[in-house]
Coordinates of C-alpha atoms and ligand atoms in Angstrom, one line a residue:
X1 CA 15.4 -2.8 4.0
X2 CA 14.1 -0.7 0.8
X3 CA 12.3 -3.2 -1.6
X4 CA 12.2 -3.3 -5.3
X5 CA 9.7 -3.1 -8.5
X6 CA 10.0 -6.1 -10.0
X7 CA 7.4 -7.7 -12.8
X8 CA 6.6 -10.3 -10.5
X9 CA 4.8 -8.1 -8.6
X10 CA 2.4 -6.8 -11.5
X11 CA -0.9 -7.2 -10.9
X12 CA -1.5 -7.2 -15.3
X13 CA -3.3 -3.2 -14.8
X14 CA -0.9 -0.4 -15.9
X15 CA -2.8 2.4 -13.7
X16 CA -2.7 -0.5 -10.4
X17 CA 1.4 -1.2 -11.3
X18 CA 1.7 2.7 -11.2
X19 CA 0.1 3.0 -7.9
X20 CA 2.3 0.2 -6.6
X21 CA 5.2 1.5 -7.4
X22 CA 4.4 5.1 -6.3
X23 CA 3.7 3.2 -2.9
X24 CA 7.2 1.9 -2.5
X25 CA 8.2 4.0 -4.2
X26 CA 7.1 6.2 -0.6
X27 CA 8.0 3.4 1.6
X28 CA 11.8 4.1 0.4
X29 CA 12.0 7.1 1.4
X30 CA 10.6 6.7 5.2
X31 CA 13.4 4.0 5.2
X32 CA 16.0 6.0 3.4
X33 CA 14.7 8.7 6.5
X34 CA 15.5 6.1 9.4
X35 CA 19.2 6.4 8.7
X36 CA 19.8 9.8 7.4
X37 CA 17.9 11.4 10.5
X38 CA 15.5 13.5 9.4
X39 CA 13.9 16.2 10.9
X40 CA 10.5 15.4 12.4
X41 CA 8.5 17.8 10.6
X42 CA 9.7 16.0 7.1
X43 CA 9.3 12.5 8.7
X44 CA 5.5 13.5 10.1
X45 CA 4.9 14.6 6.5
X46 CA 5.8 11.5 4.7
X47 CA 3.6 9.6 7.4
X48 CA 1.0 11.9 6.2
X49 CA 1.7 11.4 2.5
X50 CA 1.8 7.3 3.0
X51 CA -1.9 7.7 4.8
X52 CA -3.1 9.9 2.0
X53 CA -1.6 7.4 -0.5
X54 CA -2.7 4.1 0.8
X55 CA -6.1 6.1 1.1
X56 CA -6.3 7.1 -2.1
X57 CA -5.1 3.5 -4.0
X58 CA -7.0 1.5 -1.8
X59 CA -10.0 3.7 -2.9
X60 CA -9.0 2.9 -7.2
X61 CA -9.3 -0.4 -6.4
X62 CA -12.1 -0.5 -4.6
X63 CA -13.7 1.1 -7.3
X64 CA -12.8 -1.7 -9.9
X65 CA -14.3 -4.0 -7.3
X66 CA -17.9 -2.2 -7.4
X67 CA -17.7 -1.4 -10.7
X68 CA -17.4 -4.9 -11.8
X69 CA -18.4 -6.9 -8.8
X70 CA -15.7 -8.4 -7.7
X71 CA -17.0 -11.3 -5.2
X72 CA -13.9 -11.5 -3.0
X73 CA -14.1 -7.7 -2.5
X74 CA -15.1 -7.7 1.3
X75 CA -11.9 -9.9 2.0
X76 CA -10.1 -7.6 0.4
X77 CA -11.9 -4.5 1.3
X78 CA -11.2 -5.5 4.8
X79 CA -7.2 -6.1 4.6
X80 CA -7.3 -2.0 3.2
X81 CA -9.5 -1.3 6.7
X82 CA -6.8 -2.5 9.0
X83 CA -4.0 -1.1 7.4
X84 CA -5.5 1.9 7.7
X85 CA -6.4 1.6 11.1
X86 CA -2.7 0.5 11.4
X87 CA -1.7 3.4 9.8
X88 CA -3.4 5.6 11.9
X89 CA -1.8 4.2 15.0
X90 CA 2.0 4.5 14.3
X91 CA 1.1 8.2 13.2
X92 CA 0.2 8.3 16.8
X93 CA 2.8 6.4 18.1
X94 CA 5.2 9.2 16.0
X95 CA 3.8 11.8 17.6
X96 CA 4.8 10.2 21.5
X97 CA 8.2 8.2 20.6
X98 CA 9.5 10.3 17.7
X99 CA 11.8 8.7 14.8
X100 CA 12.8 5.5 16.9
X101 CA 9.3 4.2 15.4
X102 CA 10.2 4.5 12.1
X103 CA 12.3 1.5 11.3
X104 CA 9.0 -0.9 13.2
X105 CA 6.6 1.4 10.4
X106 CA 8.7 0.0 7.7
X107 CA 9.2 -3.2 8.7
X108 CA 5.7 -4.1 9.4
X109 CA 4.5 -1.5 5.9
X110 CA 7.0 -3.5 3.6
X111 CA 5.5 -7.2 5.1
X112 CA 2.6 -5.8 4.4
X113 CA 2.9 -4.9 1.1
X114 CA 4.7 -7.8 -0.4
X115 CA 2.2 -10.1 1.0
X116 CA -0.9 -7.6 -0.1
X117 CA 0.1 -7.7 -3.8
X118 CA 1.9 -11.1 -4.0
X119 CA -1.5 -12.7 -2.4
X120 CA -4.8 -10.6 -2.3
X121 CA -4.0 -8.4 -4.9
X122 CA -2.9 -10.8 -7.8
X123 CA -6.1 -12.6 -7.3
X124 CA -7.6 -9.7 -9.1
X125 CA -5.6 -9.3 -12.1
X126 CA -7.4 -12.1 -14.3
X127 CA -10.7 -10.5 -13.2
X128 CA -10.1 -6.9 -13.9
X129 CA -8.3 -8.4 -17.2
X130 CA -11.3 -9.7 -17.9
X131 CA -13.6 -6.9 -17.4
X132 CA -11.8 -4.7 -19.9
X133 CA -8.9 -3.3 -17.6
X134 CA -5.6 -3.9 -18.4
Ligands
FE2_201 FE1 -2.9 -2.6 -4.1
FE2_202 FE1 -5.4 -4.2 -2.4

């Protein structure tokens, strides 16, 4: 099912929020895709676009972690790692079953998600808060 924004899920960091909602923002659409039957060039694409995305956020906060030192940043760090990896392993499974794998990407992205920024990611919020980034 397509989730929802809501201000429960803020992490307290406006660029973070942004990012967050640009990334289910994505997810929407791939599940919007698994019923309106999309052509495989446009589904490979948006596979590409969520790796490219999940790259590119994971690597902004990352960056707050360095930057100020977070000390639960390998725990985290390492939750970014397999999803990539994850990632990278339906967009192969894509490639040999085709659309049918769509609806098991969403499924397991969306668990992902909601338990990423309800759990790992709102542990940050106080301690980016507190370093200045809101
Ligand atoms: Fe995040
Ligand atoms: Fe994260």
């Amino acid at each position: 099912m397509a989730i929802q924004w809501s201000d429960n899920l803020s992490v307290s960091v406006a660029e973070i929020d942004e990012q967050h909602k640009i990334f289910i923002k994505l997810l929407n659409d791939i599940y919007k895709m698994t019923f309106t039957g999309s052509n495989q060039d446009e589904a490979a694409g948006l596979l590409k676009q969520l790796e490219s995305y999940a790259a590119f956020h994971f690597a902004t906060e990352e960056k707050y972690f360095d930057k100020f030192k977070y000390d639960r940043a390998d725990e985290h760090k390492a939750e970014h790692r397999s999803l990539s990896n994850k990632i990278i392993q339906f967009k192969t499974r894509f490639v040999s079953e085709g659309a049918a794998v769509l609806p098991e990407i969403v499924d397991f992205m969306e668990d992902w998600l909601a338990d990423h920024l309800e759990v790992q990611d709102k542990k940050y919020s106080k301690f980016f808060n507190d370093n200045g980034l809101v």
